[in-house]
């Protein structure tokens, strides 16, 4: 079984090679000296190569992507700030489908020169929540509610470390950090559902979420007296 990413790359490479060899063979059949043609093509190739250094670097980068395979077709990645699902890796570029359905073509050279983040390779991933509550909220009660919420969710992996800690005394709130692990496929749904559950349970227990407030003092100019 050949990986889809490798298959796409090799098929494109073979296609261009077949076209080149077919052209040379056809010229030979009509009496053209193929040795001369190859020499001319070699010289032309050198000139074109110098003019198209960027394209050649993309080709070399494509080879590196296929050899080392930091991502495969179907995986969700971030390539230097461009995120999406990998559709294929061609000899000069890689095609992604963004989360909102856009098709994005990224030059292979740009991918190799930047950071590659693969969100799909690991089977489990961690969610982190920063929850700010009012200063008058009881610390133990807040921590217990948060613990109950994450322990009751079956998608959260109980054999991985679960963190519920007071993290920061902010300007207008006491901030708690919650860290949990789940399967990568459940990551987004766990985040949304836990966040909604926190809001509902905190409201039911009278724990408020503060918001920044600003006091505005209006100074009126004094009227002039004669």
C-alpha positions in Angstrom: 0.0 0.0 0.0 1.4 3.4 -1.1 0.7 6.5 0.9 -1.7 8.8 -1.0 0.8 11.7 -0.6 3.6 9.7 -2.2 1.3 8.4 -4.9 0.2 11.9 -6.0 3.8 13.2 -6.0 5.2 10.2 -7.9 2.4 10.3 -10.5 3.1 13.9 -11.3 6.8 13.2 -11.5 6.3 10.2 -13.8 3.8 12.1 -16.0 6.4 14.9 -16.8 9.1 12.3 -17.3 7.0 10.3 -19.8 6.2 13.5 -21.7 9.9 14.3 -22.0 11.0 10.8 -23.1 8.0 10.5 -25.5 9.0 13.8 -27.1 12.6 12.7 -27.5 11.6 9.3 -29.0 9.2 11.0 -31.4 12.0 13.3 -32.7 14.2 10.3 -33.1 11.6 8.5 -35.2 11.4 11.4 -37.7 15.2 11.5 -38.2 16.2 14.1 -35.7 19.5 13.4 -34.0 18.4 12.7 -30.4 22.0 13.2 -29.0 21.9 16.8 -30.4 18.4 17.3 -29.0 19.5 16.1 -25.6 22.5 18.4 -25.6 20.4 21.3 -26.7 17.8 20.5 -24.0 20.5 20.2 -21.4 21.9 23.6 -22.3 18.4 25.0 -22.4 17.6 23.3 -19.1 20.6 24.9 -17.5 19.5 28.4 -18.6 15.9 27.8 -17.6 17.1 26.4 -14.3 19.0 29.6 -13.5 15.9 31.6 -14.4 13.6 29.4 -12.4 15.6 28.9 -9.2 12.4 29.3 -7.2 10.6 26.5 -9.1 13.6 24.2 -8.7 13.7 24.9 -5.0 10.0 24.0 -4.8 10.7 20.8 -6.6 13.6 19.9 -4.2 11.3 20.8 -1.3 8.6 18.6 -2.7 11.0 15.7 -2.7 11.9 16.4 0.9 8.2 16.5 1.9 7.6 13.1 0.2 10.8 11.5 1.8 10.3 12.7 5.3 6.5 13.0 5.2 5.8 15.5 8.0 2.2 15.3 6.9 0.0 13.1 4.7 -3.1 13.6 2.6 -6.2 14.0 4.9 -4.3 15.4 7.9 -5.0 18.8 9.3 -1.9 21.0 9.4 -0.7 24.6 9.8 2.0 25.5 7.3 3.6 28.8 8.3 0.2 30.3 9.3 -1.9 28.7 6.6 -4.1 26.0 8.1 -6.2 23.3 6.4 -6.6 19.7 5.4 -4.0 18.3 3.1 -5.5 17.3 -0.3 -2.3 16.4 -2.2 1.4 17.1 -2.5 2.5 17.9 -6.1 6.0 18.4 -7.4 5.9 22.2 -7.0 3.2 22.9 -4.5 0.9 21.4 -1.8 -2.9 21.9 -1.9 -4.9 22.5 1.3 -8.7 22.8 2.0 -9.2 25.4 4.7 -11.8 25.0 7.5 -14.2 27.4 5.7 -13.9 25.5 2.4 -11.2 27.5 0.5 -8.7 25.7 -1.6 -5.2 27.0 -0.8 -2.1 26.2 -2.9 1.2 26.6 -1.0 4.6 26.5 -2.7 6.7 23.6 -1.3 9.7 25.8 -0.8 7.7 28.0 1.5 6.6 25.0 3.5 10.1 23.7 4.0 11.4 27.1 5.0 8.7 27.6 7.7 7.1 25.8 10.6 5.0 22.8 10.1 2.3 22.0 12.7 0.5 18.7 12.3 -2.7 18.5 14.3 -3.7 15.0 13.2 -0.6 12.9 13.7 -1.0 12.4 17.5 -4.1 10.3 18.6 -4.7 12.4 21.7 -4.5 16.2 22.4 -4.9 18.6 25.2 -7.5 21.3 25.8 -6.9 24.3 28.0 -9.5 26.6 29.5 -8.8 29.8 31.3 -11.9 30.6 33.5 -12.2 34.0 35.2 -14.6 34.3 38.2 -15.5 37.1 40.6 -13.2 37.7 43.6 -15.9 36.9 46.1 -16.4 33.3 44.7 -15.3 30.5 47.1 -12.1 28.9 45.8 -12.9 25.4 46.9 -16.4 25.6 45.5 -15.1 26.8 42.1 -12.5 24.0 41.9 -15.0 21.4 42.9 -17.4 22.4 40.3 -14.7 22.4 37.6 -13.5 19.0 38.7 -17.0 17.6 38.6 -17.6 18.9 35.1 -14.5 17.3 33.6 -14.8 14.0 35.5 -18.4 13.6 34.3 -17.4 13.9 30.6 -16.7 10.4 29.2 -14.7 11.7 26.3 -12.0 13.2 28.6 -9.2 10.7 29.2 -9.0 9.8 32.9 -5.6 8.1 32.6 -4.0 11.4 31.6 -3.3 14.2 34.0 -6.2 16.5 34.6 -5.4 20.0 36.0 -7.7 22.3 37.9 -5.7 25.1 39.5 -6.0 28.8 40.5 -3.7 30.3 37.9 -3.8 34.1 38.3 -5.2 37.0 40.3 -6.2 39.3 37.5 -7.2 42.9 37.5 -10.9 42.1 37.7 -11.1 38.3 38.1 -9.6 35.3 39.7 -8.4 33.1 36.8 -8.4 29.3 37.0 -6.7 27.0 34.5 -8.3 23.7 33.4 -6.3 21.2 31.3 -7.7 17.9 30.0 -6.8 15.3 27.4 -9.1 13.7 24.8 -8.9 11.9 21.5 -7.9 14.3 18.7 -11.2 13.6 17.0 -13.1 14.8 20.1 -11.0 17.9 20.8 -13.3 20.6 19.4 -16.5 19.1 20.7 -15.0 18.6 24.1 -14.0 22.3 24.2 -17.4 23.6 23.2 -19.3 21.3 25.5 -17.2 21.8 28.6 -17.3 25.6 28.2 -21.1 25.5 27.9 -21.3 23.2 31.0 -19.1 25.6 33.0 -21.4 28.5 32.2 -24.5 26.6 33.1 -23.2 25.1 36.3 -21.6 28.4 37.5 -24.9 30.3 36.9 -26.8 27.6 38.8 -24.5 28.0 41.8 -24.4 31.7 41.8 -20.8 32.1 40.6 -20.4 35.2 38.5 -18.1 36.0 35.6 -16.8 39.6 36.0 -16.2 41.9 33.1 -13.8 44.9 33.0 -15.4 48.1 34.4 -14.3 51.7 34.0 -15.3 54.6 36.1 -15.8 57.8 34.1 -15.5 61.1 35.9 -17.1 64.1 34.0 -15.5 67.4 34.9 -17.7 70.4 34.0 -16.0 73.7 33.5 -17.0 76.3 36.1 -19.1 79.2 34.8 -17.4 82.5 34.8 -18.7 85.1 37.2 -18.4 88.8 36.6 
